[in-house]
PDB file of C-alpha atoms in Angstrom:
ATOM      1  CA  UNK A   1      33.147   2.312 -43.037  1.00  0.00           C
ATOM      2  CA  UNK A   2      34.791  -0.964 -44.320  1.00  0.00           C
ATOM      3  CA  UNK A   3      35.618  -1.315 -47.643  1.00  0.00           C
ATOM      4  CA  UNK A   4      33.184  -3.192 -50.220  1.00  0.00           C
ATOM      5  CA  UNK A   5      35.116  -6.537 -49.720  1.00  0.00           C
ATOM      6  CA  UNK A   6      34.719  -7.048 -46.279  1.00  0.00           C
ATOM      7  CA  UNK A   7      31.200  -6.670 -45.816  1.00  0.00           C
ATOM      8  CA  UNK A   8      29.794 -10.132 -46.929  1.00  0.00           C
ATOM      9  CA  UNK A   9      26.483  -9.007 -49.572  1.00  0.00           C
ATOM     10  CA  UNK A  10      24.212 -10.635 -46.491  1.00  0.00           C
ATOM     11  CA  UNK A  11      25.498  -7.909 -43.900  1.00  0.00           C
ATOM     12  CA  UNK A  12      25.333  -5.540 -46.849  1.00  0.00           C
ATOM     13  CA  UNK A  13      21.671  -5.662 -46.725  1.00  0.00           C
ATOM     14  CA  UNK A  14      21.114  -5.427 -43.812  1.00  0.00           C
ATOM     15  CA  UNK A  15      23.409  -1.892 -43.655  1.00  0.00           C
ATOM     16  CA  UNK A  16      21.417   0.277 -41.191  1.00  0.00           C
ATOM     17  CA  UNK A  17      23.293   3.641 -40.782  1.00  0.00           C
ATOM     18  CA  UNK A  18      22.075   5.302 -44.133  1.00  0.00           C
ATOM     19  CA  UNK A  19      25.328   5.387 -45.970  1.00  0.00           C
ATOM     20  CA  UNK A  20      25.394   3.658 -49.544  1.00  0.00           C
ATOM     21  CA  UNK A  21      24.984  -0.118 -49.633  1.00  0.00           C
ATOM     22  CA  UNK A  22      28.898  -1.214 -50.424  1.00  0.00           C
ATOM     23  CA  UNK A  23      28.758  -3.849 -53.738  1.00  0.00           C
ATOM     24  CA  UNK A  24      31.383  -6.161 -54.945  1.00  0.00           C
ATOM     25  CA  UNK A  25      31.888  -4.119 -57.749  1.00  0.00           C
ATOM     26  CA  UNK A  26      35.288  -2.594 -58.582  1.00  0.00           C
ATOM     27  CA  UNK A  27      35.258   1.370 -58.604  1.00  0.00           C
ATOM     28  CA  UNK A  28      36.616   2.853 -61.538  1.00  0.00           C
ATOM     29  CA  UNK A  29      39.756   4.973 -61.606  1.00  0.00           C
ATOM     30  CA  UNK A  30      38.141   9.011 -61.731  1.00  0.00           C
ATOM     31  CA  UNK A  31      37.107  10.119 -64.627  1.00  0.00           C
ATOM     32  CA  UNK A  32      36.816   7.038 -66.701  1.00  0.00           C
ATOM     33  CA  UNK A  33      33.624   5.661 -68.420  1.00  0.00           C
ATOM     34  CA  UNK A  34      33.034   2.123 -67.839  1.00  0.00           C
ATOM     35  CA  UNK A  35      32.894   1.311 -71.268  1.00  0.00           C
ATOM     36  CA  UNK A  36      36.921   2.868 -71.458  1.00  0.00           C
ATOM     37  CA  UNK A  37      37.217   0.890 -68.461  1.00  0.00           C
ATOM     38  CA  UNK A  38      36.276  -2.625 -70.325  1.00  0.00           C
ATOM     39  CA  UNK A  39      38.716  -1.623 -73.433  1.00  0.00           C
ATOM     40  CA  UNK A  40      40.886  -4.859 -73.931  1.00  0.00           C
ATOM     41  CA  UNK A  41      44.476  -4.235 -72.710  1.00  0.00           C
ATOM     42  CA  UNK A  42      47.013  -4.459 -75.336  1.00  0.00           C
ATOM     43  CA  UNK A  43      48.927  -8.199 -75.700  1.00  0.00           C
ATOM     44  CA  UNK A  44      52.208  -8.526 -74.337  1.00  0.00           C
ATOM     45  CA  UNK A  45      55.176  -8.921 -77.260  1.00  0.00           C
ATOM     46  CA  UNK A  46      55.733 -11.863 -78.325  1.00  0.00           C
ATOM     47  CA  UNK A  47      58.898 -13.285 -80.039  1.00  0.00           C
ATOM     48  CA  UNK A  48      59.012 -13.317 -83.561  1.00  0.00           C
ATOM     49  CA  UNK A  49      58.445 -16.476 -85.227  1.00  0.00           C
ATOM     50  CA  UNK A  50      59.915 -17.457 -89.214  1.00  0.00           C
ATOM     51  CA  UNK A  51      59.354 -19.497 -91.692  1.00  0.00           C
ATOM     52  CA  UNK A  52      63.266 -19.631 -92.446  1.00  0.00           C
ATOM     53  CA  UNK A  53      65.313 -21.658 -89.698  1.00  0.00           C
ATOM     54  CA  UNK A  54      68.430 -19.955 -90.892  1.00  0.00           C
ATOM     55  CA  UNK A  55      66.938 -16.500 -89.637  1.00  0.00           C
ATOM     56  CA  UNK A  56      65.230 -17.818 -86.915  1.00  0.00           C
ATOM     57  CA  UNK A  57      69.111 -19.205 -86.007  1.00  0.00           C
ATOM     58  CA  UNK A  58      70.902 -15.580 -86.520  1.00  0.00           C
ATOM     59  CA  UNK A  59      68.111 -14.559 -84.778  1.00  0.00           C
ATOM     60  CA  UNK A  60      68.086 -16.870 -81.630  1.00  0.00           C
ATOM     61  CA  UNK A  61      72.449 -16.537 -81.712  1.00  0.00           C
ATOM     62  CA  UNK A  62      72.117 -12.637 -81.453  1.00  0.00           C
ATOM     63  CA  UNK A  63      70.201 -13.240 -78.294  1.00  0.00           C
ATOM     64  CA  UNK A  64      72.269 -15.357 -77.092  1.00  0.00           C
ATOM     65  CA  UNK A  65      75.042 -12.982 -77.055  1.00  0.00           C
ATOM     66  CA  UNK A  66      73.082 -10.415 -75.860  1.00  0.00           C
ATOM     67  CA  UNK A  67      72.493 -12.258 -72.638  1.00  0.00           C
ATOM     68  CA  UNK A  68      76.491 -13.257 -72.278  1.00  0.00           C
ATOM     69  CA  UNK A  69      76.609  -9.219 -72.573  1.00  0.00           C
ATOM     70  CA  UNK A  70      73.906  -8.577 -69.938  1.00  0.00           C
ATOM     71  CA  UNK A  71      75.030 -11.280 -67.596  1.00  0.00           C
ATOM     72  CA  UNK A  72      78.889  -9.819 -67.547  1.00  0.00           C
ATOM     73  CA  UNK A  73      77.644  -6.200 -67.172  1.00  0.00           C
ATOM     74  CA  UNK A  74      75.864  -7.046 -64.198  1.00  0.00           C
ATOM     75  CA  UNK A  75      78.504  -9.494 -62.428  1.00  0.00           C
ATOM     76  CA  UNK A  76      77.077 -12.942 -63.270  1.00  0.00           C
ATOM     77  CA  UNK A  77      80.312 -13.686 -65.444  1.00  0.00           C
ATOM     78  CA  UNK A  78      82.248 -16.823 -63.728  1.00  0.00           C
ATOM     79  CA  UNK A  79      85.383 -15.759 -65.131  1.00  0.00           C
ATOM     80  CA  UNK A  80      86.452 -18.930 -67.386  1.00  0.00           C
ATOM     81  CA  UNK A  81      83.456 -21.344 -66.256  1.00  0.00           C
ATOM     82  CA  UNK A  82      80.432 -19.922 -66.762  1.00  0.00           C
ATOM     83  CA  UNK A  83      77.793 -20.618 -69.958  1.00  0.00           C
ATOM     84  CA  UNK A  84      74.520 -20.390 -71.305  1.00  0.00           C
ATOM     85  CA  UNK A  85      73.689 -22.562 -74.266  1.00  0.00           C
ATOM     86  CA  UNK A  86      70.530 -22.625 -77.113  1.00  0.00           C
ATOM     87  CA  UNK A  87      69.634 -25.414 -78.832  1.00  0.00           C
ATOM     88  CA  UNK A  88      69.863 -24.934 -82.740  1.00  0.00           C
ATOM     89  CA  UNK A  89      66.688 -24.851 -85.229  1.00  0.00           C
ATOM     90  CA  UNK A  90      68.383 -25.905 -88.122  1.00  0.00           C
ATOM     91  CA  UNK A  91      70.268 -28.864 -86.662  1.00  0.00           C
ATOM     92  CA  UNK A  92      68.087 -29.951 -83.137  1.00  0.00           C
ATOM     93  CA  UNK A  93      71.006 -32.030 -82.282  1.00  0.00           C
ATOM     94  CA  UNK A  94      73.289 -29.029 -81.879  1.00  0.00           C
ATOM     95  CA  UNK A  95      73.522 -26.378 -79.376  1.00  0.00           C
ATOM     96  CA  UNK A  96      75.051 -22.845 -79.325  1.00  0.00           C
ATOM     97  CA  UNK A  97      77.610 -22.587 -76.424  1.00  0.00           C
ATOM     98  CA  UNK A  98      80.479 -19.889 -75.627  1.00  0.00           C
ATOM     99  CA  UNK A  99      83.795 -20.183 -76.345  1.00  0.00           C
ATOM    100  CA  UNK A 100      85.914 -21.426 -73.019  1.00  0.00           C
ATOM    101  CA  UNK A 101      87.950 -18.274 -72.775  1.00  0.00           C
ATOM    102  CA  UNK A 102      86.220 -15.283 -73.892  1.00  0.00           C
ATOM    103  CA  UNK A 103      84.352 -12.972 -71.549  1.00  0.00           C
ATOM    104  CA  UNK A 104      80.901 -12.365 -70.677  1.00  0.00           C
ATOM    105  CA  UNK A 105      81.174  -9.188 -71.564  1.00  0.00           C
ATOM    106  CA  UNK A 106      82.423  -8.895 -74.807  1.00  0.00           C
ATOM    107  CA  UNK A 107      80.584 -12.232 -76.294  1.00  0.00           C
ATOM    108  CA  UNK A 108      79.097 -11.689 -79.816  1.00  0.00           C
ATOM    109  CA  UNK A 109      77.077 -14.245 -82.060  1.00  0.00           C
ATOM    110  CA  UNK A 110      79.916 -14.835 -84.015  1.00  0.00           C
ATOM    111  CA  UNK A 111      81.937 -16.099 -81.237  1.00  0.00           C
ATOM    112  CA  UNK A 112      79.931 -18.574 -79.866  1.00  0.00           C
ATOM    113  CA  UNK A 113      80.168 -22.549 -81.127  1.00  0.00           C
ATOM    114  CA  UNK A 114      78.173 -25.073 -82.257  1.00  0.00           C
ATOM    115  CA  UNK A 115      78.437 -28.542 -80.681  1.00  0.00           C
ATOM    116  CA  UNK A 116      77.145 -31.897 -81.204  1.00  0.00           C
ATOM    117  CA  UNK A 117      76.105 -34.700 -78.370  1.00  0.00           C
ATOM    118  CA  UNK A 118      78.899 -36.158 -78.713  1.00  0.00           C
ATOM    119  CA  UNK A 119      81.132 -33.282 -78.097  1.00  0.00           C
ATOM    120  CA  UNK A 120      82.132 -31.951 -81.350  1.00  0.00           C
ATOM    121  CA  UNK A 121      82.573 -28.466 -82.392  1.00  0.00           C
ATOM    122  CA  UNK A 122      80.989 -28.126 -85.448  1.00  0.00           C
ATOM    123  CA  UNK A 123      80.910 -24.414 -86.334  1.00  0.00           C
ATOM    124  CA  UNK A 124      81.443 -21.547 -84.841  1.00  0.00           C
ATOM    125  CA  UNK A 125      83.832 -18.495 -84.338  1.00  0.00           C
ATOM    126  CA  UNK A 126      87.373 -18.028 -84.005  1.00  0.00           C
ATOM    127  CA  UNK A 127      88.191 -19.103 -80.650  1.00  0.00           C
ATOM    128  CA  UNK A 128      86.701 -23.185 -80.372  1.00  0.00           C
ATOM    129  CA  UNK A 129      87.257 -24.351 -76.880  1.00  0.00           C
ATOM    130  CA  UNK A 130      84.687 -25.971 -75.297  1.00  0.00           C
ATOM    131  CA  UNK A 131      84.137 -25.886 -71.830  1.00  0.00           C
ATOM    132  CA  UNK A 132      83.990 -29.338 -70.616  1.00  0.00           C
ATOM    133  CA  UNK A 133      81.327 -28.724 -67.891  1.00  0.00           C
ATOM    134  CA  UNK A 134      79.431 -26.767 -70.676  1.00  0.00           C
ATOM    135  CA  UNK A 135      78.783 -30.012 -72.304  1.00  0.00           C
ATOM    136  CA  UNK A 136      78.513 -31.981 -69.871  1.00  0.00           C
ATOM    137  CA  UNK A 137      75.929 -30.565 -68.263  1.00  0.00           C
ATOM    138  CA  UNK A 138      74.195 -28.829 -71.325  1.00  0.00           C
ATOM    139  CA  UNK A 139      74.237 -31.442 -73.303  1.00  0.00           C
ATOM    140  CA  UNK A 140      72.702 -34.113 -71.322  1.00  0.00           C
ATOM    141  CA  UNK A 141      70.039 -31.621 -70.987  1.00  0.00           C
ATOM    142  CA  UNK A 142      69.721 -30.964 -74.587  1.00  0.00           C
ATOM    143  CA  UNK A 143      70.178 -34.981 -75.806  1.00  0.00           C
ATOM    144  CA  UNK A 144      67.496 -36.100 -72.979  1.00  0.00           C
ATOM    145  CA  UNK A 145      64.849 -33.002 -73.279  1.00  0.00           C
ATOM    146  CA  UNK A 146      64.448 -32.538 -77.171  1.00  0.00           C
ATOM    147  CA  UNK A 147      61.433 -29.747 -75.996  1.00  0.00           C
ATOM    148  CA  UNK A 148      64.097 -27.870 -74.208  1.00  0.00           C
ATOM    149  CA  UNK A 149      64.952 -24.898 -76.475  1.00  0.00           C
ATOM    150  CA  UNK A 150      67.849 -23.159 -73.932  1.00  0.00           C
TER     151      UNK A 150
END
């Protein structure tokens, strides 16, 4: 017998061999009630949001580093030339860039830097090269798209 969806509801009443009349409805998975069924999924998470930009920064730079650490575990390191930038909440004309230099791999929020559009390192950690094609490319993206948060 076809399944429920490929009998059109006109050829479905006019189903001669005896068997149950097939319905668009969706079976339920054994052993469930419909109302269980019809319970409302939980919501995925969702980022936190904050009232304070200065933890919503900490916050934001701590993921930041955290994906420097993912990307050079799994291979997506470009030695010297690779980066990933975030554009700050406390100063919108800012972003949050890694240090020319420093591995993937071993990236943490206090390393990165804090540059302007024009170029400048502003803050940041110990090591403050910036990677020229970092800023190039990052922050024409960030000067031109103000609603562009990475």
């Amino acid at each position: 017998m076809a399944p429920p969806s490929a009998i059109s509801p006109e050829r479905a009443e006019n189903h001669q061999n005896g068997d149950e009349i097939p319905t668009a409805e969706v079976p339920h998975e054994l052993g469930i009630s419909e109302s269980m069924a019809k319970v409302q999924m939980p919501k995925f998470p969702q980022p936190p949001t904050f009232a304070d930009k200065y933890a919503e920064r900490d916050y934001l730079k701590g993921r930041l580093a955290a994906a420097f650490r993912i990307f050079g575990k799994y291979g997506y390191d470009e030695g010297v030339a690779g980066h990933i930038t975030l554009r700050d909440p406390v100063r919108p004309d800012t972003f949050w860039v890694n240090p020319f230099g420093v591995a993937f791999s071993l990236i943490k929020k206090s390393d990165l830097i804090q540059v302007d559009h024009d170029g400048n390192v502003i803050d940041g950690g110990e090591v403050r090269l910036l990677n020229s094609a970092a800023f190039m490319i990052h922050g024409a993206i960030h000067q031109n798209r103000p609603d562009v948060l990475c």
